[in-house]
Tab-separated table of C-alpha atoms in Angstrom:
chain	number	residue	atom	x	y	z
L	51	MET	CA	-8.971	21.702	-13.963
L	52	THR	CA	-7.697	20.839	-10.542
L	53	THR	CA	-4.123	19.563	-9.722
L	54	ASN	CA	-3.747	16.435	-7.503
L	55	TRP	CA	-0.955	14.153	-6.447
L	56	VAL	CA	-1.321	10.502	-7.517
L	57	CYS	CA	0.621	7.269	-7.577
L	58	ALA	CA	2.746	7.284	-10.679
L	59	VAL	CA	4.038	3.625	-10.645
L	60	SER	CA	2.109	0.423	-10.988
L	61	VAL	CA	2.230	-0.139	-7.243
L	62	ALA	CA	3.862	2.175	-4.707
L	63	THR	CA	4.712	0.938	-1.199
L	64	VAL	CA	3.822	3.262	1.625
L	65	TRP	CA	6.539	3.035	4.226
L	66	THR	CA	6.630	3.789	7.978
L	67	SER	CA	9.406	6.283	7.647
L	68	PRO	CA	12.149	7.209	5.101
L	69	GLU	CA	14.567	5.164	7.174
L	70	ALA	CA	12.403	1.977	6.933
L	71	PRO	CA	13.599	0.674	3.597
L	72	ARG	CA	16.694	-1.675	3.517
L	73	GLU	CA	19.228	-2.113	0.800
L	74	ILE	CA	17.303	-5.140	-0.496
L	75	ASP	CA	14.200	-2.966	-0.963
L	76	GLN	CA	15.724	-0.834	-3.782
L	77	PHE	CA	13.625	-2.550	-6.505
L	78	GLY	CA	10.507	-1.544	-4.664
L	79	LEU	CA	11.600	2.190	-4.543
L	80	GLU	CA	12.355	2.727	-8.226
L	81	HIS	CA	10.431	4.381	-11.004
L	82	PRO	CA	9.302	2.316	-12.678
L	83	VAL	CA	8.943	-0.082	-9.707
L	84	GLN	CA	10.117	-3.650	-10.201
L	85	LEU	CA	7.848	-5.550	-7.891
L	86	ASN	CA	8.546	-9.115	-9.177
L	87	LYS	CA	12.265	-8.528	-8.796
L	88	TRP	CA	11.915	-7.089	-5.336
L	89	ILE	CA	9.642	-9.847	-3.976
L	90	GLU	CA	11.735	-12.657	-5.642
L	91	LYS	CA	14.883	-11.276	-4.213
L	92	MET	CA	13.743	-11.479	-0.587
L	93	ARG	CA	14.158	-14.535	1.611
L	94	TYR	CA	11.455	-15.488	4.087
L	95	GLU	CA	13.222	-13.653	6.944
L	96	GLU	CA	13.434	-10.459	4.865
L	97	LEU	CA	9.798	-10.683	3.872
L	98	LEU	CA	8.771	-11.221	7.538
L	99	ASP	CA	10.838	-8.227	8.532
L	100	LEU	CA	8.594	-5.919	6.501
L	101	CYS	CA	6.086	-6.581	9.288
L	102	ASP	CA	8.164	-7.368	12.320
L	103	GLY	CA	10.523	-4.489	11.576
L	104	ASN	CA	7.483	-2.171	11.201
L	105	ARG	CA	8.686	-1.065	7.753
L	106	VAL	CA	5.654	-1.189	5.468
L	107	GLN	CA	2.208	0.317	6.076
L	108	THR	CA	0.148	-0.198	2.882
L	109	GLN	CA	0.406	0.281	-0.887
L	110	LEU	CA	-1.073	2.519	-3.537
L	111	LEU	CA	-2.206	1.515	-7.076
L	112	TYR	CA	-1.410	3.465	-10.185
L	113	GLY	CA	-3.383	6.697	-10.407
L	114	GLU	CA	-4.621	6.464	-6.802
L	115	PRO	CA	-4.821	9.851	-5.187
L	116	VAL	CA	-2.665	10.964	-2.267
L	117	ILE	CA	-2.568	13.994	0.006
L	118	VAL	CA	0.982	15.220	0.299
L	119	ASP	CA	1.584	16.782	3.690
L	120	SER	CA	5.265	17.572	3.158
L	121	VAL	CA	8.281	16.715	1.079
L	122	GLU	CA	11.507	15.981	2.818
L	123	GLY	CA	14.387	15.312	0.519
L	124	ASP	CA	13.468	12.330	-1.713
L	125	TRP	CA	10.415	11.348	0.301
L	126	ALA	CA	6.885	12.625	0.546
L	127	LYS	CA	4.808	12.304	3.770
L	128	VAL	CA	1.364	11.290	2.476
L	129	VAL	CA	-2.158	10.289	3.414
L	130	CYS	CA	-4.104	7.860	1.223
L	131	PRO	CA	-7.722	9.081	1.230
L	132	TRP	CA	-9.173	5.923	-0.416
L	133	GLN	CA	-7.936	3.848	2.515
L	134	ALA	CA	-9.852	4.769	5.665
L	135	SER	CA	-7.901	4.312	8.888
L	136	LYS	CA	-8.105	5.157	12.518
L	137	LYS	CA	-4.444	6.377	12.220
L	138	ASP	CA	-5.606	9.572	10.418
L	139	GLU	CA	-9.168	10.652	9.784
L	140	ARG	CA	-8.204	11.691	6.211
L	141	GLY	CA	-6.862	8.252	5.288
L	142	TYR	CA	-3.957	5.873	5.671
L	143	PRO	CA	-0.649	7.767	6.509
L	144	GLY	CA	2.899	6.931	5.642
L	145	TRP	CA	5.910	7.835	3.327
L	146	VAL	CA	6.416	7.314	-0.352
L	147	PRO	CA	9.463	8.141	-2.581
L	148	VAL	CA	8.671	11.464	-4.326
L	149	LYS	CA	9.674	9.976	-7.667
L	150	GLN	CA	6.881	7.396	-7.384
L	151	LEU	CA	4.330	10.238	-7.263
L	152	ALA	CA	3.165	12.721	-9.868
L	153	GLU	CA	1.218	15.953	-9.726
L	154	VAL	CA	-1.355	15.959	-12.476
L	155	GLU	CA	-4.161	18.057	-13.857
L	156	GLN	CA	-7.483	16.297	-13.742
L	157	SER	CA	-10.610	17.257	-15.524
L	158	THR	CA	-14.017	16.163	-14.440
L	159	PRO	CA	-14.410	12.811	-16.179
L	160	GLN	CA	-17.543	11.288	-17.733
L	161	GLN	CA	-16.451	7.766	-16.727
L	162	PHE	CA	-13.934	5.685	-14.732
L	163	ALA	CA	-12.298	2.457	-15.773
L	164	ARG	CA	-11.567	-0.335	-13.189
L	165	VAL	CA	-9.178	-3.132	-14.071
L	166	LYS	CA	-11.203	-6.271	-13.638
L	167	VAL	CA	-8.522	-8.844	-14.578
L	168	GLY	CA	-5.562	-9.951	-12.446
L	169	ARG	CA	-3.169	-7.816	-14.399
L	170	ALA	CA	-3.720	-5.579	-17.447
L	171	GLN	CA	-1.225	-4.119	-19.942
L	172	LEU	CA	-1.305	-0.362	-20.195
L	173	TRP	CA	-0.251	0.806	-23.645
L	174	THR	CA	0.896	4.225	-24.963
L	175	THR	CA	-1.376	5.862	-27.538
L	176	GLN	CA	1.155	4.496	-30.120
L	177	LYS	CA	0.416	0.981	-28.720
L	178	GLN	CA	3.761	0.530	-27.099
L	179	PRO	CA	3.804	-1.303	-23.782
L	180	LEU	CA	3.889	1.205	-20.876
L	181	LEU	CA	3.061	-0.529	-17.538
L	182	VAL	CA	1.404	-3.654	-16.185
L	183	LEU	CA	-1.430	-2.643	-13.878
L	184	SER	CA	-2.854	-4.532	-10.916
L	185	PHE	CA	-6.449	-5.730	-10.485
L	186	ASN	CA	-8.727	-2.928	-9.160
L	187	THR	CA	-6.636	-0.052	-10.563
L	188	ILE	CA	-9.010	2.805	-11.305
L	189	LEU	CA	-8.415	5.532	-13.849
L	190	ARG	CA	-10.335	8.365	-15.501
L	191	VAL	CA	-11.630	7.737	-19.032
L	192	SER	CA	-11.190	10.025	-22.025
L	193	GLY	CA	-12.761	7.802	-24.715
L	194	VAL	CA	-14.015	4.296	-25.418
L	195	SER	CA	-13.883	2.106	-28.432
L	196	GLU	CA	-14.647	-1.670	-28.859
L	197	GLU	CA	-10.973	-2.578	-28.717
L	198	PHE	CA	-9.338	0.088	-26.463
L	199	THR	CA	-10.343	2.630	-23.794
L	200	VAL	CA	-8.381	5.830	-23.595
L	201	VAL	CA	-7.536	6.653	-19.916
L	202	GLN	CA	-5.977	9.582	-18.155
L	203	THR	CA	-2.749	8.621	-16.354
L	204	PRO	CA	0.313	10.201	-14.753
L	205	HIS	CA	2.017	9.476	-18.051
L	206	GLY	CA	-0.602	11.261	-20.113
L	207	GLU	CA	-3.313	9.537	-22.159
L	208	ALA	CA	-2.826	5.819	-22.517
L	209	LEU	CA	-4.745	2.803	-23.612
L	210	LEU	CA	-6.339	-0.223	-21.843
L	211	ALA	CA	-8.009	-3.138	-23.581
L	212	THR	CA	-11.756	-2.600	-23.125
L	213	SER	CA	-12.171	-6.238	-22.398
L	214	ASP	CA	-9.874	-5.810	-19.309
L	215	ILE	CA	-11.955	-3.157	-17.619
L	216	GLU	CA	-15.306	-2.191	-16.148
L	217	LEU	CA	-16.707	1.206	-16.877
L	218	VAL	CA	-18.761	3.392	-14.542
L	219	THR	CA	-19.791	7.021	-14.522
L	220	ALA	CA	-18.545	7.835	-11.007
L	221	LEU	CA	-16.379	6.312	-8.313
L	222	ASP	CA	-19.416	5.610	-6.197
L	223	ALA	CA	-21.279	4.114	-9.133
L	224	PHE	CA	-19.512	0.825	-9.434
L	225	PRO	CA	-22.204	-1.897	-9.197
L	226	LYS	CA	-22.885	-3.080	-5.669
L	227	LEU	CA	-22.738	-6.788	-5.901
L	228	ASP	CA	-23.703	-9.540	-3.449
L	229	GLY	CA	-21.429	-11.639	-1.213
L	230	GLU	CA	-21.301	-14.447	-3.667
L	231	ALA	CA	-19.723	-12.081	-6.179
L	232	ILE	CA	-16.962	-11.159	-3.573
L	233	VAL	CA	-16.044	-14.817	-3.280
L	234	LYS	CA	-15.964	-15.211	-7.130
L	235	LEU	CA	-13.693	-12.120	-7.306
L	236	ALA	CA	-11.343	-13.659	-4.774
L	237	LEU	CA	-11.040	-17.150	-6.315
L	238	PRO	CA	-8.645	-16.211	-9.178
L	239	PHE	CA	-6.026	-15.254	-6.604
L	240	LEU	CA	-5.714	-18.629	-5.044
L	241	ASP	CA	-2.037	-19.550	-4.464
L	242	LEU	CA	-0.851	-15.937	-4.729
L	243	PRO	CA	1.892	-15.494	-2.091
L	244	TYR	CA	1.086	-13.362	0.962
L	245	PHE	CA	2.887	-9.960	1.093
L	246	TRP	CA	2.808	-7.731	4.212
L	247	GLY	CA	1.118	-4.432	3.446
L	248	GLY	CA	0.150	-5.751	-0.025
L	249	MET	CA	-2.732	-4.186	-1.848
L	250	SER	CA	-2.123	-5.509	-5.401
L	251	SER	CA	-2.329	-8.656	-7.452
L	252	TYR	CA	1.490	-8.972	-6.920
L	253	GLY	CA	0.691	-9.892	-3.289
L	254	TYR	CA	-1.930	-9.163	-0.665
L	255	ASP	CA	-1.895	-9.197	3.128
L	256	CYS	CA	-5.004	-10.400	4.887
L	257	SER	CA	-6.813	-7.100	5.150
L	258	GLY	CA	-5.536	-5.862	1.830
L	259	PHE	CA	-7.135	-8.915	0.220
L	260	SER	CA	-10.478	-8.308	1.963
L	261	TYR	CA	-10.326	-4.665	1.185
L	262	GLN	CA	-9.678	-5.066	-2.554
L	263	MET	CA	-12.159	-7.883	-3.106
L	264	THR	CA	-14.877	-5.895	-1.233
L	265	LYS	CA	-13.978	-2.706	-3.127
L	266	ALA	CA	-14.204	-4.587	-6.494
L	267	ALA	CA	-17.715	-5.560	-5.461
L	268	GLY	CA	-18.620	-1.922	-4.949
L	269	TYR	CA	-18.042	-1.280	-1.277
L	270	LEU	CA	-15.181	0.912	0.139
L	271	ILE	CA	-14.207	-0.368	3.512
L	272	PRO	CA	-11.415	0.503	5.999
L	273	ARG	CA	-7.926	-0.673	5.199
L	274	ASP	CA	-6.923	-2.573	8.348
L	275	ALA	CA	-8.531	-5.648	9.796
L	276	SER	CA	-8.972	-3.941	13.239
L	277	ASP	CA	-11.005	-1.132	11.524
L	278	GLN	CA	-12.923	-3.413	9.300
L	279	ALA	CA	-14.000	-5.478	12.248
L	280	VAL	CA	-16.018	-2.642	13.678
L	281	ALA	CA	-17.530	-1.452	10.373
L	282	GLY	CA	-20.343	-2.816	8.200
L	283	LEU	CA	-23.239	-4.855	9.564
L	284	GLU	CA	-22.657	-7.079	12.588
L	285	VAL	CA	-23.539	-10.748	12.088
L	286	ASN	CA	-24.020	-13.315	14.815
L	287	LYS	CA	-20.628	-14.949	15.120
L	288	GLU	CA	-22.038	-17.853	17.170
L	289	ASP	CA	-24.509	-18.996	14.581
L	290	GLN	CA	-22.849	-20.034	11.343
L	291	SER	CA	-26.316	-20.612	9.658
L	292	GLU	CA	-26.625	-16.722	9.657
L	293	TRP	CA	-23.366	-16.195	7.830
L	294	GLN	CA	-23.550	-15.284	4.138
L	295	LEU	CA	-21.028	-15.737	1.352
L	296	GLY	CA	-18.698	-12.728	1.284
L	297	ASP	CA	-19.048	-11.885	4.978
L	298	LEU	CA	-15.776	-11.048	6.582
L	299	LEU	CA	-14.543	-13.195	9.482
L	300	PHE	CA	-12.247	-11.642	12.036
L	301	PHE	CA	-9.936	-13.416	14.385
L	302	ALA	CA	-8.170	-12.097	17.520
L	303	ASN	CA	-5.286	-12.981	19.809
L	304	ASP	CA	-5.917	-14.642	23.197
L	305	GLU	CA	-8.627	-16.888	21.821
L	306	GLY	CA	-10.666	-14.097	20.363
L	307	THR	CA	-10.489	-11.695	23.296
L	308	GLY	CA	-7.383	-9.621	22.342
L	309	SER	CA	-6.473	-7.420	19.451
L	310	VAL	CA	-7.716	-8.327	15.928
L	311	ARG	CA	-4.911	-10.104	14.090
L	312	HIS	CA	-6.531	-11.592	10.910
L	313	VAL	CA	-9.440	-11.479	8.483
L	314	GLY	CA	-10.837	-13.873	5.896
L	315	ILE	CA	-13.769	-13.979	3.475
L	316	TYR	CA	-16.499	-16.520	4.212
L	317	SER	CA	-16.820	-18.836	1.156
L	318	GLY	CA	-19.488	-21.150	2.489
L	319	ASN	CA	-19.473	-24.664	3.937
L	320	GLY	CA	-17.673	-23.569	7.022
L	321	GLN	CA	-14.749	-22.331	4.924
L	322	MET	CA	-12.987	-19.055	4.187
L	323	ILE	CA	-10.687	-17.773	1.475
L	324	HIS	CA	-7.835	-15.705	2.949
L	325	SER	CA	-4.227	-14.535	2.674
L	326	PRO	CA	-2.733	-16.329	5.704
L	327	SER	CA	0.770	-15.009	6.543
L	328	THR	CA	4.304	-14.570	5.251
L	329	GLY	CA	5.535	-17.687	3.604
L	330	GLN	CA	2.034	-18.846	2.773
L	331	SER	CA	-0.365	-18.227	-0.135
L	332	ILE	CA	-4.031	-17.359	-0.548
L	333	GLU	CA	-6.000	-20.470	0.140
L	334	ILE	CA	-9.467	-21.821	1.088
L	335	ARG	CA	-9.355	-23.108	4.637
L	336	THR	CA	-11.957	-25.111	6.603
L	337	LEU	CA	-12.464	-23.479	9.969
L	338	GLU	CA	-13.357	-26.623	11.979
L	339	GLY	CA	-10.467	-28.262	13.752
L	340	THR	CA	-8.209	-25.145	13.582
L	341	LYS	CA	-7.231	-22.381	15.948
L	342	PHE	CA	-9.599	-20.069	14.029
L	343	VAL	CA	-12.631	-21.493	15.794
L	344	LYS	CA	-11.503	-20.109	19.148
L	345	GLU	CA	-9.946	-17.005	17.709
L	346	LEU	CA	-13.172	-15.863	15.828
L	347	CYS	CA	-14.092	-12.461	17.357
L	348	ALA	CA	-16.520	-10.904	14.785
L	349	VAL	CA	-18.364	-11.447	11.529
L	350	ARG	CA	-19.267	-8.380	9.495
L	351	ARG	CA	-21.259	-7.915	6.287
L	352	PHE	CA	-20.638	-5.242	3.727
L	353	ALA	CA	-22.378	-6.565	0.585
L	354	ARG	CA	-26.025	-6.780	-0.154
L	355	VAL	CA	-27.613	-10.158	0.434
L	356	ARG	CA	-30.110	-10.212	-2.439
L	357	GLU	CA	-31.037	-8.253	-5.536
L	358	GLY	CA	-32.239	-4.727	-4.695
L	359	VAL	CA	-31.081	-4.705	-1.157
L	360	THR	CA	-27.960	-2.728	-0.143
L	361	LEU	CA	-26.745	-2.993	3.420
């Protein structure tokens, strides 16, 4: 067996530094984390400050691996290897409270389970409620029955309803779906409030939303919009007839000539589904007649376009 560090709470926030959290962020630093209480407690200005104050980098889902570079007091300096970033060739860097991580022994699994519903109850083996897991949480599998699947977790073996998960034999073996499937995966999150740095079904930022919906369709893409905008297959941004459902649309400052500031998922008919900004919620937006027309800087495709073809 090998020993690895993993996220040990339902969702762990990765901070810019140990000094970044404020007093109001305490609910987001606990074990178990209390995401709903944390988000509900913040006013608009405090939510906005997560971005403008350069406080939050990204988030980890339960069981997601981390590389721990160092431990300084109550904090761990980490890299998130599943989240590619130009900030570190190993993955997305930042800081996480040590108590939200666990060092676990991991055997070679025969299967993995991916949470396919918005949120799923994780149960102890005695069928007592343990944690509520986000969409797209991935855990190793120990055994499967019609009603429950036994998964390996930082809390030991636990149970997930088999109806709440998708099973595969390896992390790179999740079915690679087409762009239409990406849109269908995104639709259940309509009206979910935006959350800066968000990577979970408790709240996504724009690139966290595109990352997780594309990942759920079988494609691991970079974490940030600026990195996503130069990955995948380039699509002609000038000719909307060439766009496919599930393509990612990127928007930049200075009418499309500056730095990438936003990403949405093309949902057809000149529309996109996206997580707009603090104070707003995931929505379907028609591009025509909005600032997005002039700000469009790139269209990228990650999903296959028809059966049997993977791009």
